[in-house]
Every structure is written in structure tokens, then in C-alpha cells.
Short mmCIF file of C-alpha atoms in Angstrom, two decimals:
data_model
loop_
_atom_site.label_atom_id
_atom_site.label_comp_id
_atom_site.label_asym_id
_atom_site.label_seq_id
_atom_site.Cartn_x
_atom_site.Cartn_y
_atom_site.Cartn_z
CA ILE A 76 59.17 73.66 98.23
CA SER A 77 55.74 75.20 98.60
CA THR A 78 53.84 76.77 95.74
CA ALA A 79 52.80 80.40 96.15
CA ALA A 80 49.58 80.37 94.15
CA ALA A 81 48.10 83.59 95.54
CA VAL A 82 50.89 85.90 94.37
CA ALA A 83 51.96 85.95 90.73
CA PRO A 84 55.08 87.78 89.57
CA ARG A 85 54.63 90.87 87.38
CA VAL A 86 55.92 90.13 83.87
CA TYR A 87 56.68 92.65 81.11
CA PRO A 88 56.73 93.46 78.22
CA VAL A 89 53.71 91.56 76.99
CA PRO A 90 54.01 90.32 74.37
CA ALA A 91 57.66 89.47 74.98
CA THR A 92 60.22 89.52 72.19
CA ASP A 93 63.78 88.49 73.19
CA ARG A 94 63.97 89.41 76.87
CA LEU A 95 61.27 88.93 79.50
CA HIS A 96 61.44 91.05 82.66
CA PHE A 97 59.80 90.06 85.94
CA ASP A 98 59.43 91.15 89.55
CA CYS A 99 59.68 88.31 92.06
CA PRO A 100 57.10 88.58 94.85
CA ALA A 101 58.41 89.28 98.36
CA GLY A 102 61.82 90.27 97.00
CA GLY A 103 62.72 86.66 96.20
CA VAL A 104 65.77 85.86 94.11
CA PRO A 105 65.22 83.26 91.38
CA THR A 106 67.31 80.09 91.49
CA ALA A 107 65.74 78.76 88.26
CA VAL A 108 63.44 80.13 85.56
CA ALA A 109 61.61 78.07 82.93
CA ALA A 110 58.94 78.48 80.28
CA ILE A 111 56.26 75.80 80.02
CA SER A 112 54.26 75.52 76.79
CA LEU A 113 50.54 74.84 76.91
CA SER A 114 51.32 71.31 75.65
CA GLY A 115 53.52 70.72 78.73
CA TRP A 116 56.96 71.17 77.14
CA ARG A 117 59.37 72.72 79.71
CA MET A 118 62.33 74.87 78.61
CA PRO A 119 64.84 76.21 81.17
CA LEU A 120 65.69 79.87 80.46
CA THR A 121 68.94 81.72 81.09
CA ALA A 122 68.03 84.32 83.69
CA THR A 123 69.27 87.07 85.97
CA ALA A 124 67.56 88.29 89.16
CA SER A 125 64.97 90.24 87.15
CA SER A 126 64.92 89.02 83.54
CA ALA A 127 65.16 85.95 81.33
CA ASP A 128 66.30 85.35 77.75
CA ASP A 129 63.30 83.98 75.87
CA SER A 130 64.79 84.28 72.37
CA CYS A 131 64.88 80.46 72.07
CA LEU A 132 61.07 80.22 72.28
CA ALA A 133 58.70 80.06 69.33
CA PRO A 134 55.81 82.56 69.31
CA GLY A 135 52.94 81.44 71.51
CA VAL A 136 51.49 81.37 75.01
CA TYR A 137 53.61 80.03 77.88
CA ILE A 138 53.57 79.66 81.64
CA LEU A 139 56.58 81.25 83.32
CA GLU A 140 57.87 79.23 86.29
CA ILE A 141 60.15 81.12 88.69
CA THR A 142 61.75 79.04 91.44
CA THR A 143 63.22 80.76 94.52
CA ALA A 144 64.76 79.22 97.63
CA LYS A 145 61.33 79.13 99.30
CA ASP A 146 58.62 79.02 96.60
CA LYS A 147 57.66 78.48 92.99
CA TYR A 148 55.71 81.18 91.19
CA TYR A 149 53.72 80.80 87.97
CA THR A 150 52.28 83.34 85.54
CA LYS A 151 51.18 83.35 81.91
CA PHE A 152 53.00 85.31 79.20
CA VAL A 153 52.85 85.71 75.44
CA LYS A 154 55.95 85.37 73.24
CA GLN A 155 55.79 87.33 69.99
#
């Protein structure tokens, strides 16, 4: 799996509350979605093709990792 560093997914709303919406670059379909805390803790999230349930996360700053069949995408988001 390659890492697509040049293209980050669009994430909204920011700050997120219970549901985080995203647009996968190049029309990719996520096979896995996870939130990574700034201390390195990784939490898999229940997701659909365009959103993820982040209600299990404590307030803070996270890195969203979206894995598709071809790439992994990363972007920062804030959980309220």
C-alpha cells in the first residue's frame, strides 16, 4: 500500500462532535478508518463510505487515517 501524502481528504465539521464526514480523494472507497491520537494511540472507527462515528473519542486533536484499496490518507481533525 502506498501513502498518498500530497492529497488529504476533506473533513467536516471541524470541530467534530459525534459524526465526522469526509471526502475520499480520487473517489476512493474506504476499507478502514481510524483515529490516531497525538500520543500514538490508534482507535478503529465504525465508518461508511463518507462518514465515521467518532463518539467514542475524548475531546482533543487526532489524525484521521483512511485506508482504501490503493492508498492511505491522513488528515488532522479536532474532536469537541
